[in-house]
mmCIF file of C-alpha atoms and ligand atoms in Angstrom:
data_model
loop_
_atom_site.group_PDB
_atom_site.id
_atom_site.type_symbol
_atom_site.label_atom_id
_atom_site.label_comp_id
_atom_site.label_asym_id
_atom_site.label_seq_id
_atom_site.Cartn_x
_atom_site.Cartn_y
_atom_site.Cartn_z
ATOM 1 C CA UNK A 28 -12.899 -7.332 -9.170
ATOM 2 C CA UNK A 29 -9.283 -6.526 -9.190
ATOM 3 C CA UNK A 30 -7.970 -3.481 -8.552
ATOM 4 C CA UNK A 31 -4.524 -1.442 -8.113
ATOM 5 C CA UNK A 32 -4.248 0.866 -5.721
ATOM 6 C CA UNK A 33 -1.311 2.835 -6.780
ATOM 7 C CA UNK A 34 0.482 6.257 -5.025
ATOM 8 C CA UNK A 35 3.414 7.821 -3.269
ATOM 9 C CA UNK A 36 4.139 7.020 0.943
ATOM 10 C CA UNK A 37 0.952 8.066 2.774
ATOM 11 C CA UNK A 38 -1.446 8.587 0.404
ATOM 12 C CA UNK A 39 -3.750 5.734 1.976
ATOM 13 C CA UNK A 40 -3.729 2.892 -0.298
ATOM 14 C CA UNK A 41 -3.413 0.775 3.109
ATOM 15 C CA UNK A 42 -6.380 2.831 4.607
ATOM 16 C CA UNK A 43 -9.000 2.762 1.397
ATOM 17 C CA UNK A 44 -7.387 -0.630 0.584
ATOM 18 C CA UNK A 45 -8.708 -2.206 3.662
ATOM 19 C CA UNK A 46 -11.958 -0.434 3.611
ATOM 20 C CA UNK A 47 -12.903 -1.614 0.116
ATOM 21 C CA UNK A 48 -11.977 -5.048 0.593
ATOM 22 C CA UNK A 49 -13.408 -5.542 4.030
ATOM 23 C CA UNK A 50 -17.263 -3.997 2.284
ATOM 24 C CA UNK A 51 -16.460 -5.819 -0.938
ATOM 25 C CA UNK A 52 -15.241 -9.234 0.574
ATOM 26 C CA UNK A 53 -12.340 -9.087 -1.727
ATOM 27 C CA UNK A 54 -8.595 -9.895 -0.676
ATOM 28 C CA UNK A 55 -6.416 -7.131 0.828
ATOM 29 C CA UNK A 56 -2.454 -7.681 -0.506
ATOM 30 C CA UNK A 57 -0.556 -5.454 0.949
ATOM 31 C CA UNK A 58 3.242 -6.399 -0.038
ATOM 32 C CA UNK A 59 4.175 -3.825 3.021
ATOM 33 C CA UNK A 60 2.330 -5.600 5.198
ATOM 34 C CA UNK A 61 3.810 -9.125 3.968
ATOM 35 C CA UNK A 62 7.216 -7.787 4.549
ATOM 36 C CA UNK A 63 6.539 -6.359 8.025
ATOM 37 C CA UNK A 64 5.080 -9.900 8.755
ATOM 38 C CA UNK A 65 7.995 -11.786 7.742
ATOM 39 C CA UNK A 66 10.298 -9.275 9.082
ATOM 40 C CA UNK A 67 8.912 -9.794 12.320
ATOM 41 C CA UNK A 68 8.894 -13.230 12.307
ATOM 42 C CA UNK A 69 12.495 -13.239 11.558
ATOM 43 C CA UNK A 70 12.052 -15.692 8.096
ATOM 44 C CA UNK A 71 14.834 -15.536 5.405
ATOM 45 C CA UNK A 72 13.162 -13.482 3.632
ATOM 46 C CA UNK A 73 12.040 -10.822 6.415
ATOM 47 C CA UNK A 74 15.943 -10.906 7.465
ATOM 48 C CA UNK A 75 16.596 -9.522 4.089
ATOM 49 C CA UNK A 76 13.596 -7.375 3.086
ATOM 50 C CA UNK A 77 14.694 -5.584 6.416
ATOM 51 C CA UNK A 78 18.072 -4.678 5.328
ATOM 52 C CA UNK A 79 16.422 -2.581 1.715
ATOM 53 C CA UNK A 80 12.976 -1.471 4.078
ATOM 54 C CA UNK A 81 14.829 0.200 6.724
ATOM 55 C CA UNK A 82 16.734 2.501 4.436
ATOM 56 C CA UNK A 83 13.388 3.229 2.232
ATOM 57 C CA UNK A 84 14.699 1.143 -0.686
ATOM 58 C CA UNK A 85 12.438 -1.344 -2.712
ATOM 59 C CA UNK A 86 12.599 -5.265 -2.226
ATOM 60 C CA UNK A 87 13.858 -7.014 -5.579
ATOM 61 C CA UNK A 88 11.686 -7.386 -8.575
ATOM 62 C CA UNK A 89 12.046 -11.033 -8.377
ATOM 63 C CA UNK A 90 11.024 -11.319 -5.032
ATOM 64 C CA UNK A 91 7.992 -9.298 -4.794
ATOM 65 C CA UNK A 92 6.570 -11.038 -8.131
ATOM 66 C CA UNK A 93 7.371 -14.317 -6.727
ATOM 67 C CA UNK A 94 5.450 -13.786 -3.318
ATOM 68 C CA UNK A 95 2.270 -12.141 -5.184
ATOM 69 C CA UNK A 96 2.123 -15.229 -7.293
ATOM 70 C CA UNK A 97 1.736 -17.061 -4.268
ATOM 71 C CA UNK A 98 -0.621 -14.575 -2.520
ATOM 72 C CA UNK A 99 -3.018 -14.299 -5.326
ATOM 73 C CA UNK A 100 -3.333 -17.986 -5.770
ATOM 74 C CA UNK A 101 -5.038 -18.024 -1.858
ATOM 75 C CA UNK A 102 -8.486 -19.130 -1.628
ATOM 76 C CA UNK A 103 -9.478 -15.698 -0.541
ATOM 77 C CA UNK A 104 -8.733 -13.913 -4.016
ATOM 78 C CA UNK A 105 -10.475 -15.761 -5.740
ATOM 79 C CA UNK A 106 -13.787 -13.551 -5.622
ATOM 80 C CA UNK A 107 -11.351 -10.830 -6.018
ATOM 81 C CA UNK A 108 -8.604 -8.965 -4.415
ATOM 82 C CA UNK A 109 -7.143 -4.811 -3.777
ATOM 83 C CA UNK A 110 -3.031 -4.591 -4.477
ATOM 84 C CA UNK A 111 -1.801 -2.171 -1.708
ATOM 85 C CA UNK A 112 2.103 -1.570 -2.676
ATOM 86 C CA UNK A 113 2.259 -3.911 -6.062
ATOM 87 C CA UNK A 114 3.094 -2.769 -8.970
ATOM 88 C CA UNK A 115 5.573 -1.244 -8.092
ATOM 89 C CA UNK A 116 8.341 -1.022 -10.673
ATOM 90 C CA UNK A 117 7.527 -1.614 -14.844
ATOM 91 C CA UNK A 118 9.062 -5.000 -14.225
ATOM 92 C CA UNK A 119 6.804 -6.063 -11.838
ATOM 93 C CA UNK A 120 3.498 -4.181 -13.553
ATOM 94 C CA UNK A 121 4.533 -6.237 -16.598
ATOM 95 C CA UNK A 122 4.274 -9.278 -14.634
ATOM 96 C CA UNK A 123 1.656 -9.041 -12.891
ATOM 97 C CA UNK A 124 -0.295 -8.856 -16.527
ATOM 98 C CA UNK A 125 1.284 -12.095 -17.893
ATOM 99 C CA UNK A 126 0.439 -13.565 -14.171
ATOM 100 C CA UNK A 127 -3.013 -12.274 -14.497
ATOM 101 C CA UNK A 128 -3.227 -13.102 -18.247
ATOM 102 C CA UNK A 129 -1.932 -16.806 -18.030
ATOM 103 C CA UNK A 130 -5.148 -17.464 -15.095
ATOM 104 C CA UNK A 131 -7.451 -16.046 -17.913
ATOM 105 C CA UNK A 132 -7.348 -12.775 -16.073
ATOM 106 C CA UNK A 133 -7.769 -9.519 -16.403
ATOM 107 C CA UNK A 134 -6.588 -6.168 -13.916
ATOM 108 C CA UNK A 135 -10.121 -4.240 -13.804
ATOM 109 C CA UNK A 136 -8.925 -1.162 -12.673
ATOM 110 C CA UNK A 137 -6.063 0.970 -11.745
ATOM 111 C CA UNK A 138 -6.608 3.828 -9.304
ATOM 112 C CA UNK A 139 -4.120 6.652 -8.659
ATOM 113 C CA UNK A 140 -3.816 8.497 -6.362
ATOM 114 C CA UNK A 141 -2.315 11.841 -5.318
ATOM 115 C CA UNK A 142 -1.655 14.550 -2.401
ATOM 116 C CA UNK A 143 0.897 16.740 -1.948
ATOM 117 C CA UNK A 144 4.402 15.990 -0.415
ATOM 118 C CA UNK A 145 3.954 17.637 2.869
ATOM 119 C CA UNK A 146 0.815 16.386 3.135
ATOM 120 C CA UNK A 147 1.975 12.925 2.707
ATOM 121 C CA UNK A 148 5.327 13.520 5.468
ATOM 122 C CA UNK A 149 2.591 15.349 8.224
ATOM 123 C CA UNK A 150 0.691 11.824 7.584
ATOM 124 C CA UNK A 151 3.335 9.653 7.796
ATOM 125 C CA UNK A 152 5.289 11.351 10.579
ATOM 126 C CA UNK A 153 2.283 10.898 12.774
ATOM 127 C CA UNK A 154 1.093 7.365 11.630
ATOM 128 C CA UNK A 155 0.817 4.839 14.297
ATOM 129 C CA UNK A 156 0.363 1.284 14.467
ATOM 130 C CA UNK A 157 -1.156 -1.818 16.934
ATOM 131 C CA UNK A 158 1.729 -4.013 17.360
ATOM 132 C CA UNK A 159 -0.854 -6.706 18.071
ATOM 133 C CA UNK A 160 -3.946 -6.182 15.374
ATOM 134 C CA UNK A 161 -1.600 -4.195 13.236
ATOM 135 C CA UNK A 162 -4.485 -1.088 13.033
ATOM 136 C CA UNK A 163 -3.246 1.461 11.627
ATOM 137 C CA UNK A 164 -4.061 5.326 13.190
ATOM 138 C CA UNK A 165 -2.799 8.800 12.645
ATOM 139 C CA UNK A 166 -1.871 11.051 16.067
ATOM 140 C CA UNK A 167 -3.844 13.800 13.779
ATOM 141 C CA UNK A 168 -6.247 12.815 11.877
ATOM 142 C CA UNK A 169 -7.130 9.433 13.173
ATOM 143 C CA UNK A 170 -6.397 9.143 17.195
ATOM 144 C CA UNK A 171 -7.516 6.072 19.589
ATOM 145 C CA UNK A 172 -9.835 6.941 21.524
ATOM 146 C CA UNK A 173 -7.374 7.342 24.511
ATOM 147 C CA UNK A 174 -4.480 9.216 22.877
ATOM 148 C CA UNK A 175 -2.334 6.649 22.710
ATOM 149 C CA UNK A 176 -3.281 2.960 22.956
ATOM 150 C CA UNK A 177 -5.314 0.727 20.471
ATOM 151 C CA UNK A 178 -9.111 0.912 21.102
ATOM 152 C CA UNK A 179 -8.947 -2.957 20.625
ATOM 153 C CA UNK A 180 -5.938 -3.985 22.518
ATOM 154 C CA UNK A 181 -5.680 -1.294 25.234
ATOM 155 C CA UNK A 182 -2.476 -3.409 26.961
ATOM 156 C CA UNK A 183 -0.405 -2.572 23.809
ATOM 157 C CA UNK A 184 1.106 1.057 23.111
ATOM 158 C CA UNK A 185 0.854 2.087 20.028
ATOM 159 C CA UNK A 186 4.105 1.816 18.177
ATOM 160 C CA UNK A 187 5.308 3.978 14.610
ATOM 161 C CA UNK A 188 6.788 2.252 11.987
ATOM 162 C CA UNK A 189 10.572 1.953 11.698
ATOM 163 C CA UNK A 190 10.516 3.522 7.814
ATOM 164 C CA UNK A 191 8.655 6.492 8.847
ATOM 165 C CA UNK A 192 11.296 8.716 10.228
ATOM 166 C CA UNK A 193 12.059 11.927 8.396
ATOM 167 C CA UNK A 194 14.674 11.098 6.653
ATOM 168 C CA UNK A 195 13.631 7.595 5.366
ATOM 169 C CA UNK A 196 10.049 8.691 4.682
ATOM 170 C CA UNK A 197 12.283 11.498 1.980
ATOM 171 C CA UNK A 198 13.924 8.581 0.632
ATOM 172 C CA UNK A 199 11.268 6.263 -0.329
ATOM 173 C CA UNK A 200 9.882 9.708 -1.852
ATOM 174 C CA UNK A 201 12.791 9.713 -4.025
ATOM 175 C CA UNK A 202 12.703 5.879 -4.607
ATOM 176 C CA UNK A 203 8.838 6.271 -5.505
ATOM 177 C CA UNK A 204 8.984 8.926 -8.145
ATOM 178 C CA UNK A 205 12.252 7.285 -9.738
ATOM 179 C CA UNK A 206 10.557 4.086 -9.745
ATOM 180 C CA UNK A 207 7.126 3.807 -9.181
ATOM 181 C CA UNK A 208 6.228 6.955 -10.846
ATOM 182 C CA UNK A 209 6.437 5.991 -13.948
ATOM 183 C CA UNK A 210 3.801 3.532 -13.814
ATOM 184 C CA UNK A 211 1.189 6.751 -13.958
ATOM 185 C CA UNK A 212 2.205 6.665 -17.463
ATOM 186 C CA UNK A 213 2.384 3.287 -18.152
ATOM 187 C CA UNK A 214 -0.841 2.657 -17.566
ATOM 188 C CA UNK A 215 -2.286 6.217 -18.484
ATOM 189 C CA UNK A 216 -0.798 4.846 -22.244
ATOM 190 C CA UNK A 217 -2.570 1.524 -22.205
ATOM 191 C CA UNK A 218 -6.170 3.991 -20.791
ATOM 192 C CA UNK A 219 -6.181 1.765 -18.239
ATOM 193 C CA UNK A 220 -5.687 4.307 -15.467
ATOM 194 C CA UNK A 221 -8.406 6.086 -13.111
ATOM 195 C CA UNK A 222 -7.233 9.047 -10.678
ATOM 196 C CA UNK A 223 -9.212 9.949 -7.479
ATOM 197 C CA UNK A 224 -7.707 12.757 -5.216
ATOM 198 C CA UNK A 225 -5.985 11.356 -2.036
ATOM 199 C CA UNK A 226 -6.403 14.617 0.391
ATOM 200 C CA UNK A 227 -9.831 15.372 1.841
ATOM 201 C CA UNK A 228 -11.498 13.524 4.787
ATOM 202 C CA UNK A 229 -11.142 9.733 4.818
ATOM 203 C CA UNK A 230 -15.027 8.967 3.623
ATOM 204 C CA UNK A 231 -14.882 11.934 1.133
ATOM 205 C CA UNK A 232 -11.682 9.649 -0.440
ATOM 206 C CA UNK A 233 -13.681 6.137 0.037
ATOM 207 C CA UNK A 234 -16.727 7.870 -1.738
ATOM 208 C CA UNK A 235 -14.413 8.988 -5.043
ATOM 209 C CA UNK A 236 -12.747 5.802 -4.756
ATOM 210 C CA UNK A 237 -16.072 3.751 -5.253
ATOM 211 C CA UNK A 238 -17.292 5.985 -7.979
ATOM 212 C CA UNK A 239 -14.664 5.299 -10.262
ATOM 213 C CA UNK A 240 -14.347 1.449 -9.108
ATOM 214 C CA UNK A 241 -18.361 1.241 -9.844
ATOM 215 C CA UNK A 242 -18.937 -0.576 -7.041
HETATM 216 P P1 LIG B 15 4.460 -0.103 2.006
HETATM 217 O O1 LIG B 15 3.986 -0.572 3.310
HETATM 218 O O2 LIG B 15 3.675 -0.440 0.776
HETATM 219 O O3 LIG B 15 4.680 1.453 2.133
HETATM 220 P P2 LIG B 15 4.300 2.706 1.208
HETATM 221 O O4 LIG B 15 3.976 2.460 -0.215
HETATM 222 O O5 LIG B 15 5.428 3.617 1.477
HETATM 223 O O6 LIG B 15 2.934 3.138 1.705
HETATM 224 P P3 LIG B 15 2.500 3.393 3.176
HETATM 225 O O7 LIG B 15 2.082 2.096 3.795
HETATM 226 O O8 LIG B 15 3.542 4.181 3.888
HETATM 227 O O9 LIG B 15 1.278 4.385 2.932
HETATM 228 P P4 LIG B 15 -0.229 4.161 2.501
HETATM 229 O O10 LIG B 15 -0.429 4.784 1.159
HETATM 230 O O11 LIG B 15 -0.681 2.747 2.678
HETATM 231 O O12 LIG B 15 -0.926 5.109 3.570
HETATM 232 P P5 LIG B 15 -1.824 4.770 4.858
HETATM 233 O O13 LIG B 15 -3.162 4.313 4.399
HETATM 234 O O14 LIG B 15 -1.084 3.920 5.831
HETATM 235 O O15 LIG B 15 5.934 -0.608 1.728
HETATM 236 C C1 LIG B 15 6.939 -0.494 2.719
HETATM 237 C C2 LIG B 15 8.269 -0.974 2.133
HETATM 238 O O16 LIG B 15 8.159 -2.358 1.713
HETATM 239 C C3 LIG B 15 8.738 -0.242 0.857
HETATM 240 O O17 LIG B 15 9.420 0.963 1.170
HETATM 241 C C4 LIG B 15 9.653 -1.299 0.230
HETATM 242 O O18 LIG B 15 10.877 -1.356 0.892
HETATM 243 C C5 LIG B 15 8.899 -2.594 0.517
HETATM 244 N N1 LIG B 15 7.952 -2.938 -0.553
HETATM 245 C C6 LIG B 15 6.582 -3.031 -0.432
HETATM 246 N N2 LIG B 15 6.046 -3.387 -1.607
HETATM 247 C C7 LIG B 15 7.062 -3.506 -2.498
HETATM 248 C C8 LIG B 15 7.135 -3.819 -3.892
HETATM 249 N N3 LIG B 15 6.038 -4.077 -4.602
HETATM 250 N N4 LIG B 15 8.360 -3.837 -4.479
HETATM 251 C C9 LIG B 15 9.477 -3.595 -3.772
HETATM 252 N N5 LIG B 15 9.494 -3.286 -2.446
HETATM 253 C C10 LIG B 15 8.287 -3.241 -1.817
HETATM 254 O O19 LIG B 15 -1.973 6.253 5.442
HETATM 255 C C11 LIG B 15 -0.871 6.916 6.012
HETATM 256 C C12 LIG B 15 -1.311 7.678 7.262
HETATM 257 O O20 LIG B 15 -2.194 8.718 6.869
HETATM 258 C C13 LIG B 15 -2.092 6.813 8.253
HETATM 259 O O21 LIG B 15 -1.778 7.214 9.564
HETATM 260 C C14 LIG B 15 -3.575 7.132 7.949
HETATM 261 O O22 LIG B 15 -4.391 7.011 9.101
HETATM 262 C C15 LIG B 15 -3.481 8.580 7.476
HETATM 263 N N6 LIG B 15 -4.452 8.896 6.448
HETATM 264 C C16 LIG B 15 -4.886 8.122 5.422
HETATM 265 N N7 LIG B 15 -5.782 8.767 4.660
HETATM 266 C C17 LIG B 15 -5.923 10.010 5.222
HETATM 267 C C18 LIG B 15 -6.720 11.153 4.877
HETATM 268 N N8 LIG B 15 -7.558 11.160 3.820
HETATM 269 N N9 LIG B 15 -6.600 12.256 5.667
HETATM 270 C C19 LIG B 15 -5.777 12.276 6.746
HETATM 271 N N10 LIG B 15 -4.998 11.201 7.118
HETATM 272 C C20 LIG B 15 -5.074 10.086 6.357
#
């Protein structure tokens, strides 16, 4: 199957994404997650992703089409994959169609989903992260089991992620519903879209999500 997760900051693509694709066996492409990668490894392109990510702006169109090309032509997609962060823009919904469409593919679904702004900042404000495993955990709704350190990699602090102070997490809110937005639309047109509420425990959000995936 291949699906769409699609949704402001902090709604927990990342966090359902995972889930699904670890019970499914499916890929997980998260184009965040890419970018933090290469931005820690100091590539090219991490050097410049950085520069737009920092300040809560989006990554060119070309770009981001060019390095899901790549990702969903891995081995592990094949049996299918979860897009965490992609679409993005029109541009890059409209290519990821012809991409699709020139492999004799199809998107199966597109899931949407929602919960409201302050919600999404109380979230994102107290998201952490394993700078080793890259596990993701909220101070509030999803603590290690010490307070502070993974459960995996106790020798590691848990560290938050530079675009998730106040001010940048309002800007990519204004950069999502200029941009991404949109794409509710787009897709609600072409009856292609499915929405699940976002807020609500984490399993209560997993169940809803499988419903209207089928699986
Ligand atoms: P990206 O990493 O995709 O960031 P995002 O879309 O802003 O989404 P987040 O990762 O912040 O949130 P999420 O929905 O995954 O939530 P999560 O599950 O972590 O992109 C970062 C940047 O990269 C962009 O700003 C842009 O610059 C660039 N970029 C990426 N893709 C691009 C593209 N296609 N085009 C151009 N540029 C691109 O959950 C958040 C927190 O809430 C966690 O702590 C979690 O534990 C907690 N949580 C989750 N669910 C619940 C729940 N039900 N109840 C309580 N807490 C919950």
């Amino acid at each position: 199957m291949r699906v769409v997760l699609l949704g402001p900051p902090g709604v927990g693509k990342g966090t359902q994404g995972h889930r699904l694709a670890d019970e499914h066996g499916w890929a997980l492409i998260s184009t965040g997650e890419i970018l933090r990668a290469a931005v820690a490894q100091g590539t090219p392109l991490g050097l410049e992703a950085r520069k737009r990510m920092d300040r809560g702006l989006l990554v060119p169109d070309d770009v981001m089409i060019g390095l899901v090309w790549e990702r969903t032509l891995a081995p592990d997609a094949a049996s299918g994959f979860v897009l965490d962060g992609f679409p993005r823009t029109v541009v890059q919904a409209d290519a990821l169609d012809s991409m699709l469409q020139g492999r004799g593919f199809h998107l199966d679904r597109v899931v949407a989903m929602s919960v409201a702004e302050e919600e999404l900042v109380r979230r994102l404000s107290s998201r952490r992260e394993c700078p080793v495993c890259k596990r993701v955990y909220n101070m509030k709704s999803l603590a290690p089991m010490d307070g502070s350190r993974c459960d995996d990699h106790p020798e590691a602090g848990l560290v938050q992620r530079a675009d998730d102070t106040e001010s940048t997490i309002r800007r990519r809110f204004q950069v999502y519903w200029d941009e991404t937005a949109p794409l509710f639309d787009y897709y609600r047109n072409q009856g292609r879209l499915c929405e699940v509420p976002g807020a609500g425990p984490m399993d209560e959000v997993y169940r809803a999500l499988t419903v209207a995936l089928g699986c």
